[in-house]
mmCIF file of C-alpha atoms and ligand atoms in Angstrom:
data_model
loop_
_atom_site.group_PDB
_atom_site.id
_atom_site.type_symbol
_atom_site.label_atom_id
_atom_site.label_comp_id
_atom_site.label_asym_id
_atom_site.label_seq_id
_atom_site.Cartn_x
_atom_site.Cartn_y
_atom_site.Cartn_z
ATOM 1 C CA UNK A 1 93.304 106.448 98.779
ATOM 2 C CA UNK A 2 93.877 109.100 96.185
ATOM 3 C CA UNK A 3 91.074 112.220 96.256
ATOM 4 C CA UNK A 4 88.695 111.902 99.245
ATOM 5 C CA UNK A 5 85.305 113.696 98.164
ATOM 6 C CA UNK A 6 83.296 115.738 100.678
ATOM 7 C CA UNK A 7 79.906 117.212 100.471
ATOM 8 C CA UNK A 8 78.206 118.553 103.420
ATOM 9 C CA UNK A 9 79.947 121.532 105.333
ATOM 10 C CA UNK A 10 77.821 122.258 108.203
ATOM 11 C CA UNK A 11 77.989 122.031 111.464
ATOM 12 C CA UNK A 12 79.645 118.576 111.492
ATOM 13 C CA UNK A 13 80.819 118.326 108.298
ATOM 14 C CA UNK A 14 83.322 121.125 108.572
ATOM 15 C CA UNK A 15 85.276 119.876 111.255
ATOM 16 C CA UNK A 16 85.837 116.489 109.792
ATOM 17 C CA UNK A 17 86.527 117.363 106.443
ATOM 18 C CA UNK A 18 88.682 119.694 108.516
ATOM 19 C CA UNK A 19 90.278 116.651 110.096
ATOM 20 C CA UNK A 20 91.062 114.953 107.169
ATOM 21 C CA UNK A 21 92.709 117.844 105.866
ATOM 22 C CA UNK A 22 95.081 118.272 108.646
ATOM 23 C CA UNK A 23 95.882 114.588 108.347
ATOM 24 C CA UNK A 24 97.305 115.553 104.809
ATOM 25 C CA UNK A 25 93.666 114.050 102.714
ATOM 26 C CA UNK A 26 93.418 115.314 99.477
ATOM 27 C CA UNK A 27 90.377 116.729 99.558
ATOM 28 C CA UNK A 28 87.639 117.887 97.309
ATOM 29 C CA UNK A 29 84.984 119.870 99.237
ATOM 30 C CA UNK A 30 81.080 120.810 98.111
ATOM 31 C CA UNK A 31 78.218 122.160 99.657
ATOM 32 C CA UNK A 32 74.737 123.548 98.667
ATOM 33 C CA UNK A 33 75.765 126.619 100.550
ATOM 34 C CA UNK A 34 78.218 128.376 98.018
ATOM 35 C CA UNK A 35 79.219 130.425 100.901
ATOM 36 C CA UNK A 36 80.265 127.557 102.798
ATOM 37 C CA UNK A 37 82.378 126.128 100.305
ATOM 38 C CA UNK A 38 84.137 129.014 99.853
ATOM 39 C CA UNK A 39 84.873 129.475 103.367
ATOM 40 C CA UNK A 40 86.134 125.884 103.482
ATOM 41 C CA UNK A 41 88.159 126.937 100.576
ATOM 42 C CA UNK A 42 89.981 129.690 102.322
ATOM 43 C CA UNK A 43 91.102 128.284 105.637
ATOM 44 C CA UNK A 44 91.890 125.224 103.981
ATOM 45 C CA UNK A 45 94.898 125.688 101.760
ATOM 46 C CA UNK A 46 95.473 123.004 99.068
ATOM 47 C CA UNK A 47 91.771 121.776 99.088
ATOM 48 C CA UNK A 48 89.689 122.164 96.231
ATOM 49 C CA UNK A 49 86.671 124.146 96.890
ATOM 50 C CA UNK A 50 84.125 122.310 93.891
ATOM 51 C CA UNK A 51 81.362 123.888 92.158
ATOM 52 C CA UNK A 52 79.514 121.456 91.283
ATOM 53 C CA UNK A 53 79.641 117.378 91.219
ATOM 54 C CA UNK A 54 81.654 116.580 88.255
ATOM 55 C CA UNK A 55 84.311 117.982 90.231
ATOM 56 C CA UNK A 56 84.265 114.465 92.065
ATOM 57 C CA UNK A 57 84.473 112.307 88.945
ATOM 58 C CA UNK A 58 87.880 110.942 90.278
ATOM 59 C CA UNK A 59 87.306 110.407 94.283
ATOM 60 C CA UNK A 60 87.658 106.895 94.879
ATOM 61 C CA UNK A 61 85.653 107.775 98.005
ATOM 62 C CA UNK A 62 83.112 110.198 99.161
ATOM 63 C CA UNK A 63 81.919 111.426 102.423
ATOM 64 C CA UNK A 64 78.162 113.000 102.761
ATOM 65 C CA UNK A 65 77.387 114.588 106.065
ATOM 66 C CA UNK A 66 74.022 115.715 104.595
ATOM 67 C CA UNK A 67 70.660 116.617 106.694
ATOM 68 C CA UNK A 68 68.893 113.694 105.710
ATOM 69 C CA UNK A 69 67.694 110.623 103.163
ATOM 70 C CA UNK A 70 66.012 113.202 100.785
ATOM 71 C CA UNK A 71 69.148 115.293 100.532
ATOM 72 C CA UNK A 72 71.182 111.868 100.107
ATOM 73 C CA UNK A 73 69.198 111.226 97.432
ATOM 74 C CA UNK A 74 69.324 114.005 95.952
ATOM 75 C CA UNK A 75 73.093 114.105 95.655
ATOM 76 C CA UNK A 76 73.841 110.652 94.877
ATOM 77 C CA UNK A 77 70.802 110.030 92.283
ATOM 78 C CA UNK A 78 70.877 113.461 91.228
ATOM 79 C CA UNK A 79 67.320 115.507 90.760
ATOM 80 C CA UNK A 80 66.019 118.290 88.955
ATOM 81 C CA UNK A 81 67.632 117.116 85.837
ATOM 82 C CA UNK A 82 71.343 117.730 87.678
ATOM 83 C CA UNK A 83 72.994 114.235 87.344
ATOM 84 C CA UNK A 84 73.750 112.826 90.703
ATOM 85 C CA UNK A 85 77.303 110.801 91.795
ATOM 86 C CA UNK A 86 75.959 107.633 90.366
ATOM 87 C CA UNK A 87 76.787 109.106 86.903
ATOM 88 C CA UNK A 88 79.815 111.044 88.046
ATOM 89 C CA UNK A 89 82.218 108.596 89.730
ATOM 90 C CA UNK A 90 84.572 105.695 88.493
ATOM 91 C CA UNK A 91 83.465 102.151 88.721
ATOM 92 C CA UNK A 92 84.405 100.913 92.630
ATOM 93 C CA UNK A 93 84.590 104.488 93.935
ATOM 94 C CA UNK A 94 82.713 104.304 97.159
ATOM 95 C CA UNK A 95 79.688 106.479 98.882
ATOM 96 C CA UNK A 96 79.935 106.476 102.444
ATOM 97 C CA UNK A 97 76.739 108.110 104.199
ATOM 98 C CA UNK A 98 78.131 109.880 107.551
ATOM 99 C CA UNK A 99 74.841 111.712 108.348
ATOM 100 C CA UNK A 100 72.090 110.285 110.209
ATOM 101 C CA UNK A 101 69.728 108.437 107.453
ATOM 102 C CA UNK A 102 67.460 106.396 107.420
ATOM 103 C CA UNK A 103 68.245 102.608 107.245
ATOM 104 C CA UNK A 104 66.147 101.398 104.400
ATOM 105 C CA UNK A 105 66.488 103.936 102.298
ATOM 106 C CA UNK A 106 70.034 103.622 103.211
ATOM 107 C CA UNK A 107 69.750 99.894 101.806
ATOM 108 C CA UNK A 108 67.760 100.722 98.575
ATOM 109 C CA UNK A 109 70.049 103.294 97.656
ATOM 110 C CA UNK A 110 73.250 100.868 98.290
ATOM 111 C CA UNK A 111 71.015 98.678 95.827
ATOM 112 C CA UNK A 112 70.896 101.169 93.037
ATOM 113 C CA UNK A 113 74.989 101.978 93.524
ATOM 114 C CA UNK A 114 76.092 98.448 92.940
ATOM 115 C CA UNK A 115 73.780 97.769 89.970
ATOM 116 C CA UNK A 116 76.085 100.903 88.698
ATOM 117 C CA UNK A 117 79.444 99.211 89.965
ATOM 118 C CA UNK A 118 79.796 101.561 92.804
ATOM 119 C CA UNK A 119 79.865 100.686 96.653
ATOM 120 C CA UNK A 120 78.077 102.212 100.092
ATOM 121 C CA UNK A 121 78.518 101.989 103.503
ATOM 122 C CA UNK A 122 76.702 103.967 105.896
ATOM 123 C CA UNK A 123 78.407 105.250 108.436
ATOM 124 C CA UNK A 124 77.090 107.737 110.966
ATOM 125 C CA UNK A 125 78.527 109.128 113.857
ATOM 126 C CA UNK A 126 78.089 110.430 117.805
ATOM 127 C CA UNK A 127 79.892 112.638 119.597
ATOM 128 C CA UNK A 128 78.473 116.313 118.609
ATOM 129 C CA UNK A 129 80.290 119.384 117.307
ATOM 130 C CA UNK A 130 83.229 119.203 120.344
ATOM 131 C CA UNK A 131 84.045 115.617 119.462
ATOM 132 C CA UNK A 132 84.077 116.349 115.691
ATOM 133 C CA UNK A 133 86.583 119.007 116.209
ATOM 134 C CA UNK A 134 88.643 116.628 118.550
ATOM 135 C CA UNK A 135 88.383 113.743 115.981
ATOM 136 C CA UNK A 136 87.248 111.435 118.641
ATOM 137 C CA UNK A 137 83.771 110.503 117.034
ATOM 138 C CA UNK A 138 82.251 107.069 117.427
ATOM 139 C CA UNK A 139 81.523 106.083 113.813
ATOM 140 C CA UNK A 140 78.737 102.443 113.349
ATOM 141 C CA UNK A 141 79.157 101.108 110.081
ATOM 142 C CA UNK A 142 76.676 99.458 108.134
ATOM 143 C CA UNK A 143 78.287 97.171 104.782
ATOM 144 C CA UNK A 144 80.752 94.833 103.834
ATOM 145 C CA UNK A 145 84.119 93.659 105.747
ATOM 146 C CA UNK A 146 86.009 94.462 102.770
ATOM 147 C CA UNK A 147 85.235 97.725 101.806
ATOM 148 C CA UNK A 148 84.889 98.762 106.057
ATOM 149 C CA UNK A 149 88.690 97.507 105.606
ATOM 150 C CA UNK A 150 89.641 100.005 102.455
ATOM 151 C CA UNK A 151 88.225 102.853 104.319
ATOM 152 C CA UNK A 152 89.066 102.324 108.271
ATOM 153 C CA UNK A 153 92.399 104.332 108.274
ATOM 154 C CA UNK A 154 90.303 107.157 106.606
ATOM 155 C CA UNK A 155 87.726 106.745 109.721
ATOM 156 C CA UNK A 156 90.832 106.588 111.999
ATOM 157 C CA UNK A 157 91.176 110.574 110.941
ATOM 158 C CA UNK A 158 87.586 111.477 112.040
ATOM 159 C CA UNK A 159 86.585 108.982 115.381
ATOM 160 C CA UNK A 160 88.703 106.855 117.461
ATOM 161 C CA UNK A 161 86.377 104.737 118.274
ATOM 162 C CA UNK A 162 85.051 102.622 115.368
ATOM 163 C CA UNK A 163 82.431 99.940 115.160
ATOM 164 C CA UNK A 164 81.359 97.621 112.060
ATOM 165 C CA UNK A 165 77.898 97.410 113.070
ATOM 166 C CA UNK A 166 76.732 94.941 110.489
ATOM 167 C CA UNK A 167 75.203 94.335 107.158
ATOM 168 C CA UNK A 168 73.896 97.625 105.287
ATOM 169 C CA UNK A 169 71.959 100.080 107.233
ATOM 170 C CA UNK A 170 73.350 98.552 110.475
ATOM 171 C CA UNK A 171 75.213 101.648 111.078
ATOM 172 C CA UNK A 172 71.997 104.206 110.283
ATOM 173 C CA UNK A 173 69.519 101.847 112.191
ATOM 174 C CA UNK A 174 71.963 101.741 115.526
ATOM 175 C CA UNK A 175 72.243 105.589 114.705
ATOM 176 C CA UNK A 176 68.555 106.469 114.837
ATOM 177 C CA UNK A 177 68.422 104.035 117.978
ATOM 178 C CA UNK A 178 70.993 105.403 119.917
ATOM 179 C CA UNK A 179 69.227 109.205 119.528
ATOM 180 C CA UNK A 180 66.155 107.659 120.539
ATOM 181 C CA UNK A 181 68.048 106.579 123.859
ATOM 182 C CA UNK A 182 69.856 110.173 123.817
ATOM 183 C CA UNK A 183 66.287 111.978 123.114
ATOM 184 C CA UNK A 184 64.474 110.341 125.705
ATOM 185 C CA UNK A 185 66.862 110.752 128.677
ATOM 186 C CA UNK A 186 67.065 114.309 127.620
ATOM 187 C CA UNK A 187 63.826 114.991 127.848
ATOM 188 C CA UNK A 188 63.440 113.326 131.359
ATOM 189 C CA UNK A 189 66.832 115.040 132.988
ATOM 190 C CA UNK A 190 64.640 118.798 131.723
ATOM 191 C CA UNK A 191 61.492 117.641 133.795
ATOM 192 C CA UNK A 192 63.175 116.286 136.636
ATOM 193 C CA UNK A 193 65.633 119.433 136.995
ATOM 194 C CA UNK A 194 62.249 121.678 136.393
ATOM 195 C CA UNK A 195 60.263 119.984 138.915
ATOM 196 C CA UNK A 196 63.428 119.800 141.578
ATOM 197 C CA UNK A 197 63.675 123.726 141.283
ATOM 198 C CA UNK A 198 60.157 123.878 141.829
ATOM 199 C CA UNK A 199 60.488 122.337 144.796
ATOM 200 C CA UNK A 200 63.372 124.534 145.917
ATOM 201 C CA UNK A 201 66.312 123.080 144.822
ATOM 202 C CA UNK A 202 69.243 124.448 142.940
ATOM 203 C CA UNK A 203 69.288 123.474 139.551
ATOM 204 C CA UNK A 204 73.095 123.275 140.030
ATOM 205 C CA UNK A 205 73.338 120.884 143.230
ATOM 206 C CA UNK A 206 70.108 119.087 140.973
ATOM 207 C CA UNK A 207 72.647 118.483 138.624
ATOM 208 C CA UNK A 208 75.542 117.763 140.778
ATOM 209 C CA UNK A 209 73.590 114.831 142.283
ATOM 210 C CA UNK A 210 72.182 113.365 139.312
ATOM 211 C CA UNK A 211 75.803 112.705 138.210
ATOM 212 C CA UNK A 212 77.016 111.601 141.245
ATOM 213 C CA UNK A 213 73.890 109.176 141.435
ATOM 214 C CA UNK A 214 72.059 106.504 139.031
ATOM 215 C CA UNK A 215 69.899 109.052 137.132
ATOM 216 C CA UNK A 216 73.121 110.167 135.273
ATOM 217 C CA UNK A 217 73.088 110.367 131.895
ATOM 218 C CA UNK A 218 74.793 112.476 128.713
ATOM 219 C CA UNK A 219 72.433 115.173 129.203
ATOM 220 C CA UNK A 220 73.175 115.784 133.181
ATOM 221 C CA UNK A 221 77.088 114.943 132.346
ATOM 222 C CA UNK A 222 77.446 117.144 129.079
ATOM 223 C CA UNK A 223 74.947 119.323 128.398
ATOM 224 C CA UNK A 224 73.189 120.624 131.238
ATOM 225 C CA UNK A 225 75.551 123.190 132.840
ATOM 226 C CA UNK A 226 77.543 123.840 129.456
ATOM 227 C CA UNK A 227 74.378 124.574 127.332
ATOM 228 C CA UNK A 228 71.307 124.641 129.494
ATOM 229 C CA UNK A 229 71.935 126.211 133.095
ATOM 230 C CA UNK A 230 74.689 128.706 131.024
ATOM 231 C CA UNK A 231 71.297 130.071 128.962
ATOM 232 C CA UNK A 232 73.907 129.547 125.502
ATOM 233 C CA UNK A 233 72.578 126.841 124.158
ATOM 234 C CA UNK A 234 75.009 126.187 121.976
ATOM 235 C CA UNK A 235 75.411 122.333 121.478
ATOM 236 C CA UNK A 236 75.445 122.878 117.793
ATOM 237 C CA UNK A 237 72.774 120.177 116.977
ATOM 238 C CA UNK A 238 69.245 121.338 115.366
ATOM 239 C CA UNK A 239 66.253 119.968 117.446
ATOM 240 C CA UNK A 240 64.730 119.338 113.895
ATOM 241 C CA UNK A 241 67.352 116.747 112.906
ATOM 242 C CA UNK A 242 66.954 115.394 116.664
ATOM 243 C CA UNK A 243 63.593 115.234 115.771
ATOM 244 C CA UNK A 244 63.880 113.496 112.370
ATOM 245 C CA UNK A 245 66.694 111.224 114.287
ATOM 246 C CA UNK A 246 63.957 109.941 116.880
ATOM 247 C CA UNK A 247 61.263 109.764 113.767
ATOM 248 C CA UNK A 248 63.903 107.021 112.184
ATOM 249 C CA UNK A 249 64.094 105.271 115.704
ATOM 250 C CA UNK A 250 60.550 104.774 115.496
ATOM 251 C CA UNK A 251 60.127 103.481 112.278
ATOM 252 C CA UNK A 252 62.570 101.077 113.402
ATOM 253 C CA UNK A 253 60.945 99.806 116.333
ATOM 254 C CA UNK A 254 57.644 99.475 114.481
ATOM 255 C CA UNK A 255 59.102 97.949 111.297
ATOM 256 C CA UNK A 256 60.824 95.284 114.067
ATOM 257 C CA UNK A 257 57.528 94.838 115.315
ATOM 258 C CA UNK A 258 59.034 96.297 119.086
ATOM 259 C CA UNK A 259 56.653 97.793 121.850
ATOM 260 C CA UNK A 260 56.832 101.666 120.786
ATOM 261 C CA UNK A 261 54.997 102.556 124.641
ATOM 262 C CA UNK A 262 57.947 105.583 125.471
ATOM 263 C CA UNK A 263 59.193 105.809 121.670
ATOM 264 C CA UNK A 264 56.020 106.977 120.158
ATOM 265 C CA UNK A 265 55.130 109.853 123.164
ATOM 266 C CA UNK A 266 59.376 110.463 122.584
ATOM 267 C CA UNK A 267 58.226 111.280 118.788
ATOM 268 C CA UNK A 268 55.527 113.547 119.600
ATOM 269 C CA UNK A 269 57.632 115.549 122.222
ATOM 270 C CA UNK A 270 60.399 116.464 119.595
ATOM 271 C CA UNK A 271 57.658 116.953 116.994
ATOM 272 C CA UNK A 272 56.139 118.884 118.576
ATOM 273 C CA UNK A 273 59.215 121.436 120.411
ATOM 274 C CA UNK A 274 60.671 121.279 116.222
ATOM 275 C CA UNK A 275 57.101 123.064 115.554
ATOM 276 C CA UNK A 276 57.148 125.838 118.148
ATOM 277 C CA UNK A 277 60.909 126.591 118.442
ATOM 278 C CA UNK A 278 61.494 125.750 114.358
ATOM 279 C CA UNK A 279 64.221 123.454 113.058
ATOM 280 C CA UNK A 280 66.999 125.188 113.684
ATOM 281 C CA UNK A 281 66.800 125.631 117.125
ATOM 282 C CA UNK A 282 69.324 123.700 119.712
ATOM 283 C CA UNK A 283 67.725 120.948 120.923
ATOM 284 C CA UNK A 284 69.458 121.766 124.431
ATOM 285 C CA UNK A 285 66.547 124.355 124.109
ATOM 286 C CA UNK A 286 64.489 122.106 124.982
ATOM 287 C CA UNK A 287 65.215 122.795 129.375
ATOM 288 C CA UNK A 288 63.617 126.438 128.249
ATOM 289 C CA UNK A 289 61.099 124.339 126.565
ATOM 290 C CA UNK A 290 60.301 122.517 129.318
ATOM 291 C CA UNK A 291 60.334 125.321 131.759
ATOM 292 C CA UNK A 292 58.184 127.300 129.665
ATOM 293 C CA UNK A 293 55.350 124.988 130.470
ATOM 294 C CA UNK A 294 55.274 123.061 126.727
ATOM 295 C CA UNK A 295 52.067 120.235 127.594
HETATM 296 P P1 NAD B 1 73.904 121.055 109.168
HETATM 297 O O1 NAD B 1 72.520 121.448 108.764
HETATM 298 O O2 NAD B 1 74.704 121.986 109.991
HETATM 299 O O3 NAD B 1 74.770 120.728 107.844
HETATM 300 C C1 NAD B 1 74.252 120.096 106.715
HETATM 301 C C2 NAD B 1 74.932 120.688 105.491
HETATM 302 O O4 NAD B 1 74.463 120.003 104.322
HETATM 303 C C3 NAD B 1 74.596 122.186 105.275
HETATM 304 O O5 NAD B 1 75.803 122.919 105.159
HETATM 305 C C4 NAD B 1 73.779 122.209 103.993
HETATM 306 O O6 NAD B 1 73.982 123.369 103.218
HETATM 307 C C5 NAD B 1 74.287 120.962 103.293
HETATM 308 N N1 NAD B 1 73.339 120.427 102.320
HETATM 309 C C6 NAD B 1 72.019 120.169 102.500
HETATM 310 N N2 NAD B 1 71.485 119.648 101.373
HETATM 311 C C7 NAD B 1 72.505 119.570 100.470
HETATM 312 C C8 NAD B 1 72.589 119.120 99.128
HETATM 313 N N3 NAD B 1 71.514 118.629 98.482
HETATM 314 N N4 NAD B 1 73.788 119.197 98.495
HETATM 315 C C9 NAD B 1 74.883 119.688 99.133
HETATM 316 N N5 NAD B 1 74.849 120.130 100.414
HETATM 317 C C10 NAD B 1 73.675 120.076 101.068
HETATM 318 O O7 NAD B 1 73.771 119.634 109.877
HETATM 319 P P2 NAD B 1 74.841 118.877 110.822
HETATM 320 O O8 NAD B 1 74.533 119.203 112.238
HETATM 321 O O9 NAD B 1 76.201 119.064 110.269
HETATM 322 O O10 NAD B 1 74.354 117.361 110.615
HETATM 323 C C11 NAD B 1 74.657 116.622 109.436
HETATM 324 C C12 NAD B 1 74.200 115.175 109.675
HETATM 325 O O11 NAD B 1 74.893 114.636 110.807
HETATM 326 C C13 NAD B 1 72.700 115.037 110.012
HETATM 327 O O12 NAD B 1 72.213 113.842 109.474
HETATM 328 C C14 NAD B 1 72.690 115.004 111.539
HETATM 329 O O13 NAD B 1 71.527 114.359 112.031
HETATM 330 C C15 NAD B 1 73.968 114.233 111.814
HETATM 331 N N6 NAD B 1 74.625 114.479 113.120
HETATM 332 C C16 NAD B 1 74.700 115.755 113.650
HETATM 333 C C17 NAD B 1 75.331 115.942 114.882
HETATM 334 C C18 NAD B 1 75.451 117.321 115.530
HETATM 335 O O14 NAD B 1 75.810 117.381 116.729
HETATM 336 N N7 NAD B 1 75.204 118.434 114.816
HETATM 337 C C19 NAD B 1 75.903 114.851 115.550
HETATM 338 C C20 NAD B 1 75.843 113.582 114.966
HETATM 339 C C21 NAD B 1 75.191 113.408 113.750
#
């Protein structure tokens, strides 16, 4: 599909551009982080390392794995008088959203690109860092059949296993859901592991017998011994974007009019551990969190 654009190098965003590379992508790679692109640049021979957006004017598509809405925004509307892709790329190029956004502003934004001729889908993903590098993301899209169709076998590169979610902002709303599900069991596997050591048990057979039992979850399965009982934590995902994530969730379930009885206490948790421990801190942190007596 001729140059495939990519802006946002971070910790996800690396390893699938990286992906695409390796499946032979011509790629064009940015990032607010000059650093980064430069990096990206180096190991990556053949791909251009852009310095700025006009670099993308002929991508037919382009991937953002970008924080959040504002920084969407910011790249595809432009701000601070530097024009965004909406006055950079080719009439039916299309913006696909990979990062974790929020659904409406996913939809208004889609909105503003086809009154300009351009197309969106948003298109999140799960998996995590190790999954990213693997290329075995699940990717939820949100947006028409058609253009799903023109960009599945560039998907195919990234995840392998692929959904079409629905109509615009499908794909960000399941997203922000599916966190919420994520956040939430996290949060109870760190008390009930706390409290079982408490009582005398070893937070390794606490473990063992979660998974071997009903209260097993992706937390007990993947991240306790790896990130928590290890002391690395080193999952690789920022408890302020799984913060913002279960923020979205909740704006979902009240703008659906749902009972918000464990999603609104959920909020405040991961509110509140982004305020002590700061943004950038794993949310697997949150066991120390937890242990450390957080109210
Ligand atoms: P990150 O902070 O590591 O990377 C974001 C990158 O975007 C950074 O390199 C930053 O410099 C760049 N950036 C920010 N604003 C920019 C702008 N205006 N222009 C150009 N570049 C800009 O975050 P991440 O962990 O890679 O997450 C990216 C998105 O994917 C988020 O929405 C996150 O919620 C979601 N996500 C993350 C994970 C994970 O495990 N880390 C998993 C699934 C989804």
């Amino acid at each position: 599909m001729g140059h495939i654009g990519f802006i946002g190098l971070g910790m996800m965003g690396r390893p699938m551009a990286s992906r695409l590379h390796a499946a032979g992508s011509d790629l064009i790679a940015f990032d607010a982080s000059v650093a980064a692109v430069h990096a990206f640049g180096d190991a990556h021979a053949g791909a251009v390392a852009a310095d700025g957006l006009p670099a993308f004017a002929a991508c037919r598509a382009v991937v953002l794995m970008l924080p959040d809405s504002d920084a969407v925004e910011a790249v595809v509307l432009g701000r601070d008088g530097v024009p965004g892709l909406i006055g950079v790329l080719a009439r039916g190029a299309v913006v696909i959203d990979m990062g974790s956004s929020q659904p409406l502003r996913s939809r208004a934004l889609a909105e503003r690109l086809q009154r300009a001729g351009l197309q969106f889908l948003d298109a999140p993903v799960s998996g995590g860092v190790k999954r990213a590098i693997d290329g075995t993301l699940a990717i939820m899209v949100g947006g028409d059949a058609a253009t799903f169709t023109q960009v599945k076998p560039m998907l195919d590169k990234i995840g392998n296993q692929i959904f079409h979610a629905g109509p615009l902002g499908s794909g960000h709303a399941i997203k922000a859901l599916n966190n919420y599900v994520s956040a939430a069991g996290l949060v109870a596997a760190c008390e009930a592991v706390v409290a079982g050591q408490r009582f005398g048990l070893d937070p390794g057979v606490i473990v063992d017998i979660l998974n071997a039992s009903s209260g097993m979850n992706n937390t007990t399965k993947n991240k306790f011994k790896q990130h928590m009982l290890s002391g690395t934590y080193g999952a690789g995902f920022f408890t302020g974007l799984m913060a913002k994530d279960v923020r979205t969730a909740l704006e979902v379930v009240k703008t659906t009019g749902t009972s918000s009885l464990l999603a609104e206490p959920c909020t405040d948790i991961w509110n509140k551990m982004e305020q002590d421990l700061g943004f950038t801190s794993d949310h697997t942190e949150m066991y120390r969190y937890v242990e450390g007596g957080s109210k």
